[in-house]
Coordinates of N, CA and C in Angstrom, one line a residue:
X1 N 106.5 74.5 138.8 CA 106.2 74.7 137.4 C 106.8 76.0 137.0
X2 N 107.5 76.0 135.8 CA 108.2 77.2 135.3 C 107.1 78.0 134.7
X3 N 107.4 79.3 134.4 CA 106.5 80.2 133.7 C 106.2 79.7 132.3
X4 N 107.2 79.2 131.7 CA 107.0 78.6 130.3 C 106.0 77.5 130.4
X5 N 106.1 76.6 131.3 CA 105.2 75.4 131.5 C 103.8 75.9 131.8
X6 N 103.7 77.0 132.7 CA 102.4 77.5 133.1 C 101.7 78.1 131.9
X7 N 102.4 78.9 131.0 CA 101.9 79.5 129.9 C 101.4 78.4 128.9
X8 N 102.2 77.4 128.7 CA 101.8 76.4 127.7 C 100.6 75.6 128.2
X9 N 100.4 75.4 129.5 CA 99.2 74.8 130.1 C 98.0 75.7 129.9
X10 N 98.2 77.0 130.0 CA 97.1 78.0 129.7 C 96.7 77.9 128.2
X11 N 97.7 77.7 127.4 CA 97.4 77.6 125.9 C 96.6 76.3 125.7
X12 N 96.9 75.2 126.3 CA 96.1 74.0 126.2 C 94.7 74.3 126.6
X13 N 94.5 75.0 127.7 CA 93.2 75.3 128.3 C 92.4 76.2 127.3
X14 N 93.1 77.2 126.8 CA 92.5 78.2 125.8 C 92.0 77.4 124.6
X15 N 92.9 76.6 124.0 CA 92.5 75.9 122.8 C 91.4 74.9 123.0
X16 N 91.4 74.2 124.2 CA 90.3 73.3 124.5 C 89.0 74.1 124.7
X17 N 89.1 75.3 125.3 CA 87.9 76.1 125.5 C 87.3 76.6 124.1
X18 N 88.2 76.9 123.2 CA 87.8 77.4 121.9 C 87.1 76.2 121.2
X19 N 87.6 75.0 121.2 CA 87.0 73.9 120.5 C 85.7 73.5 121.1
X20 N 85.6 73.7 122.5 CA 84.3 73.4 123.2 C 83.3 74.6 123.2
X21 N 83.8 75.7 122.6 CA 83.0 76.9 122.6 C 82.6 77.3 124.0
X22 N 83.5 77.1 124.9 CA 83.3 77.4 126.4 C 83.6 78.9 126.6
X23 N 82.6 79.7 126.4 CA 82.8 81.2 126.5 C 83.2 81.6 127.9
X24 N 82.6 81.0 128.9 CA 82.9 81.4 130.3 C 84.3 81.2 130.6
X25 N 85.0 80.1 130.2 CA 86.4 79.9 130.4 C 87.2 81.0 129.7
X26 N 86.8 81.2 128.4 CA 87.6 82.2 127.6 C 87.5 83.6 128.2
X27 N 86.3 84.0 128.7 CA 86.1 85.3 129.3 C 87.1 85.5 130.5
X28 N 87.3 84.4 131.2 CA 88.2 84.5 132.4 C 89.7 84.6 132.0
X29 N 90.0 84.2 130.7 CA 91.4 84.2 130.3 C 91.8 85.4 129.5
X30 N 90.8 86.1 128.9 CA 91.1 87.2 127.9 C 91.2 88.5 128.7
X31 N 92.3 89.2 128.4 CA 92.5 90.5 129.0 C 91.5 91.5 128.4
X32 N 91.2 92.5 129.2 CA 90.3 93.6 128.7 C 90.8 94.3 127.5
X33 N 92.1 94.4 127.3 CA 92.7 95.1 126.2 C 93.1 94.2 125.1
X34 N 92.5 93.1 124.9 CA 92.9 92.1 123.9 C 92.9 92.8 122.5
X35 N 93.9 92.5 121.7 CA 94.0 92.8 120.3 C 94.2 91.5 119.6
X36 N 93.3 91.1 118.7 CA 93.4 89.8 118.1 C 93.4 90.1 116.6
X37 N 94.6 89.9 115.9 CA 94.7 90.1 114.5 C 94.7 88.8 113.8
X38 N 93.7 88.5 113.0 CA 93.5 87.3 112.3 C 94.5 87.3 111.1
X39 N 94.7 86.1 110.5 CA 95.5 86.0 109.3 C 94.9 86.7 108.1
X40 N 93.6 87.0 108.2 CA 93.0 87.7 107.2 C 93.2 89.2 107.3
X41 N 93.8 89.7 108.4 CA 94.1 91.1 108.7 C 92.9 91.7 109.4
X42 N 91.8 91.0 109.7 CA 90.7 91.5 110.5 C 91.2 91.6 111.9
X43 N 90.9 92.7 112.6 CA 91.3 92.9 114.0 C 90.1 93.0 114.9
X44 N 90.2 92.2 115.9 CA 89.1 92.1 117.0 C 89.6 92.7 118.3
X45 N 88.7 93.2 119.0 CA 88.9 93.6 120.4 C 88.4 92.5 121.3
X46 N 88.5 92.6 122.6 CA 87.9 91.6 123.5 C 86.4 91.4 123.2
X47 N 85.7 92.6 123.1 CA 84.3 92.5 122.9 C 83.9 91.9 121.5
X48 N 84.5 92.3 120.5 CA 84.2 91.7 119.2 C 84.6 90.3 119.0
X49 N 85.7 89.9 119.6 CA 86.2 88.5 119.6 C 85.3 87.6 120.3
X50 N 85.0 87.9 121.6 CA 84.1 87.1 122.3 C 82.6 87.2 121.8
X51 N 82.3 88.3 121.3 CA 80.9 88.5 120.7 C 80.7 87.5 119.5
X52 N 81.7 87.4 118.6 CA 81.6 86.5 117.5 C 81.5 85.1 117.9
X53 N 82.2 84.7 119.0 CA 82.1 83.3 119.5 C 80.7 83.1 120.1
X54 N 80.3 84.1 120.9 CA 78.9 83.9 121.6 C 77.8 83.8 120.6
X55 N 77.9 84.6 119.5 CA 76.8 84.6 118.5 C 76.8 83.4 117.6
X56 N 78.0 82.7 117.5 CA 78.2 81.6 116.6 C 78.7 82.0 115.2
X57 N 78.9 83.3 115.1 CA 79.5 83.8 113.8 C 80.9 83.2 113.5
X58 N 81.6 82.9 114.6 CA 82.9 82.2 114.6 C 82.8 81.0 115.4
X59 N 83.1 79.8 114.9 CA 83.0 78.6 115.6 C 84.3 77.8 115.4
X60 N 85.2 77.7 116.4 CA 86.4 76.9 116.2 C 86.1 75.4 116.5
X61 N 86.6 74.6 115.6 CA 86.4 73.1 115.8 C 87.7 72.5 116.4
X62 N 88.8 73.0 116.0 CA 90.1 72.6 116.6 C 91.2 73.6 116.3
X63 N 92.2 73.6 117.1 CA 93.3 74.4 116.9 C 94.5 73.6 117.4
X64 N 95.3 73.2 116.4 CA 96.5 72.3 116.7 C 97.7 73.1 116.6
X65 N 98.6 73.1 117.6 CA 99.8 74.0 117.7 C 101.0 73.1 117.6
X66 N 102.0 73.7 116.9 CA 103.3 73.0 116.8 C 104.4 74.1 116.8
X67 N 105.6 73.6 116.9 CA 106.8 74.5 116.8 C 106.8 75.6 117.9
X68 N 106.1 75.4 119.0 CA 105.9 76.4 120.0 C 107.2 76.8 120.7
X69 N 107.4 78.0 121.0 CA 108.5 78.5 121.8 C 108.0 79.7 122.7
X70 N 108.3 79.6 124.0 CA 107.9 80.6 124.9 C 109.1 81.5 125.3
X71 N 108.9 82.8 125.2 CA 110.0 83.7 125.7 C 109.4 84.6 126.8
X72 N 110.0 84.6 128.0 CA 109.5 85.4 129.1 C 110.3 86.7 129.2
X73 N 109.6 87.8 129.3 CA 110.2 89.1 129.5 C 109.5 89.8 130.6
X74 N 109.9 89.6 131.8 CA 109.3 90.2 133.0 C 107.9 89.6 133.1
X75 N 106.8 90.4 133.1 CA 105.5 90.0 133.3 C 104.8 89.7 131.9
X76 N 105.6 89.5 130.9 CA 105.0 89.2 129.6 C 105.6 87.9 129.0
X77 N 104.8 87.1 128.5 CA 105.2 85.8 127.8 C 104.8 85.9 126.4
X78 N 105.8 85.7 125.5 CA 105.6 85.7 124.0 C 105.6 84.2 123.6
X79 N 104.6 83.8 122.9 CA 104.5 82.5 122.4 C 104.5 82.5 120.9
X80 N 105.5 81.9 120.2 CA 105.5 81.8 118.8 C 105.3 80.3 118.4
X81 N 104.7 80.1 117.2 CA 104.6 78.8 116.8 C 103.8 78.7 115.4
X82 N 103.3 77.5 115.2 CA 102.6 77.3 114.0 C 101.2 76.7 114.4
X83 N 100.2 77.0 113.7 CA 98.9 76.4 114.1 C 98.1 76.0 112.9
X84 N 97.3 74.9 113.0 CA 96.4 74.5 112.0 C 95.0 74.7 112.7
X85 N 94.2 75.6 112.1 CA 93.0 76.1 112.7 C 91.8 75.6 111.9
X86 N 90.9 74.8 112.5 CA 89.7 74.4 111.8 C 88.6 75.2 112.4
X87 N 88.0 76.1 111.5 CA 87.1 77.1 112.0 C 86.0 77.3 111.0
X88 N 84.8 77.7 111.4 CA 83.7 78.2 110.5 C 83.5 79.6 110.9
X89 N 83.6 80.5 109.9 CA 83.4 81.9 110.0 C 82.2 82.4 109.1
X90 N 81.2 82.8 109.8 CA 80.0 83.3 109.0 C 79.5 82.3 108.0
X91 N 79.5 81.0 108.5 CA 79.0 79.9 107.6 C 80.0 79.3 106.7
X92 N 81.2 79.9 106.6 CA 82.2 79.4 105.7 C 83.3 78.6 106.4
X93 N 83.4 77.3 106.1 CA 84.4 76.4 106.8 C 85.8 76.7 106.2
X94 N 86.7 76.8 107.1 CA 88.1 77.1 106.7 C 89.1 76.2 107.5
X95 N 90.1 75.8 106.8 CA 91.2 75.2 107.5 C 92.4 76.1 107.2
X96 N 92.9 76.7 108.3 CA 93.9 77.7 108.2 C 95.3 77.2 108.7
X97 N 96.3 77.4 107.9 CA 97.7 77.1 108.4 C 98.3 78.4 108.6
X98 N 98.8 78.7 109.8 CA 99.3 80.0 110.2 C 100.5 79.9 111.1
X99 N 101.4 80.9 111.0 CA 102.4 81.2 112.0 C 101.8 82.3 112.9
X100 N 102.2 82.2 114.2 CA 101.6 83.2 115.1 C 102.5 83.7 116.2
X101 N 102.1 84.8 116.7 CA 102.7 85.4 117.9 C 101.5 85.6 118.8
X102 N 101.6 85.1 120.0 CA 100.6 85.2 121.0 C 101.2 85.8 122.3
X103 N 100.5 86.7 122.9 CA 101.1 87.4 124.1 C 100.2 87.1 125.3
X104 N 100.8 86.7 126.4 CA 100.2 86.6 127.7 C 100.8 87.7 128.6
X105 N 100.1 88.3 129.5 CA 100.6 89.2 130.5 C 100.2 88.9 131.9
X106 N 101.1 89.0 132.8 CA 100.7 88.7 134.2 C 100.0 89.9 134.9
X107 N 98.9 89.6 135.4 CA 98.1 90.7 136.1 C 97.8 90.3 137.5
X108 N 97.2 91.1 138.3 CA 96.8 90.8 139.7 C 95.9 89.6 139.7
X109 N 95.2 89.3 138.6 CA 94.2 88.2 138.5 C 94.8 87.0 137.8
X110 N 96.2 87.0 137.6 CA 96.9 85.9 137.0 C 97.2 86.2 135.5
X111 N 97.6 85.2 134.8 CA 98.0 85.4 133.4 C 96.8 85.6 132.5
X112 N 96.8 86.6 131.6 CA 95.7 86.9 130.7 C 96.2 87.0 129.3
X113 N 95.4 86.5 128.4 CA 95.7 86.5 127.0 C 95.4 87.9 126.4
X114 N 96.4 88.6 125.9 CA 96.3 90.0 125.5 C 96.5 90.3 124.0
X115 N 97.1 89.4 123.3 CA 97.4 89.7 121.9 C 97.6 88.4 121.1
X116 N 97.1 88.5 119.9 CA 97.3 87.4 118.9 C 97.6 88.1 117.5
X117 N 98.6 87.6 116.8 CA 98.9 88.1 115.5 C 99.3 86.8 114.7
X118 N 98.6 86.6 113.6 CA 98.9 85.4 112.8 C 99.0 85.8 111.3
X119 N 99.8 85.0 110.6 CA 99.9 85.2 109.2 C 100.0 83.8 108.5
X120 N 99.6 83.8 107.3 CA 99.6 82.5 106.5 C 101.0 82.4 105.9
X121 N 101.7 81.2 106.0 CA 103.0 81.1 105.4 C 102.8 81.1 103.9
X122 N 103.9 81.4 103.2 CA 103.8 81.4 101.7 C 103.5 79.9 101.2
X123 N 102.8 79.9 100.1 CA 102.4 78.6 99.5 C 103.6 77.8 99.0

């Protein structure tokens, strides 16, 4: 399996875990230094991101990805694409269309999800 295929398989696993609210799986995938920048410009760390999922403040229903491209630079994989995110945040249901940059880094414990940056495309 190529690195690109491995990273895309991890993305499938990450999105399935989000939709299932499987915090244990997500905890194993997320790097200690995670920086997660939402399309709203809110920035989460590993602790605040996982904390919002654990508390139910954020509940992902589905995350559909398209137009994905993986670029590997040494021990870093950059994934770009488009996502349709069905999520409830603090009781408000949202359907978000976003372009994103996601970063995975290779560690001694395997690939870890370390960064997310998304933005809403113009209307």
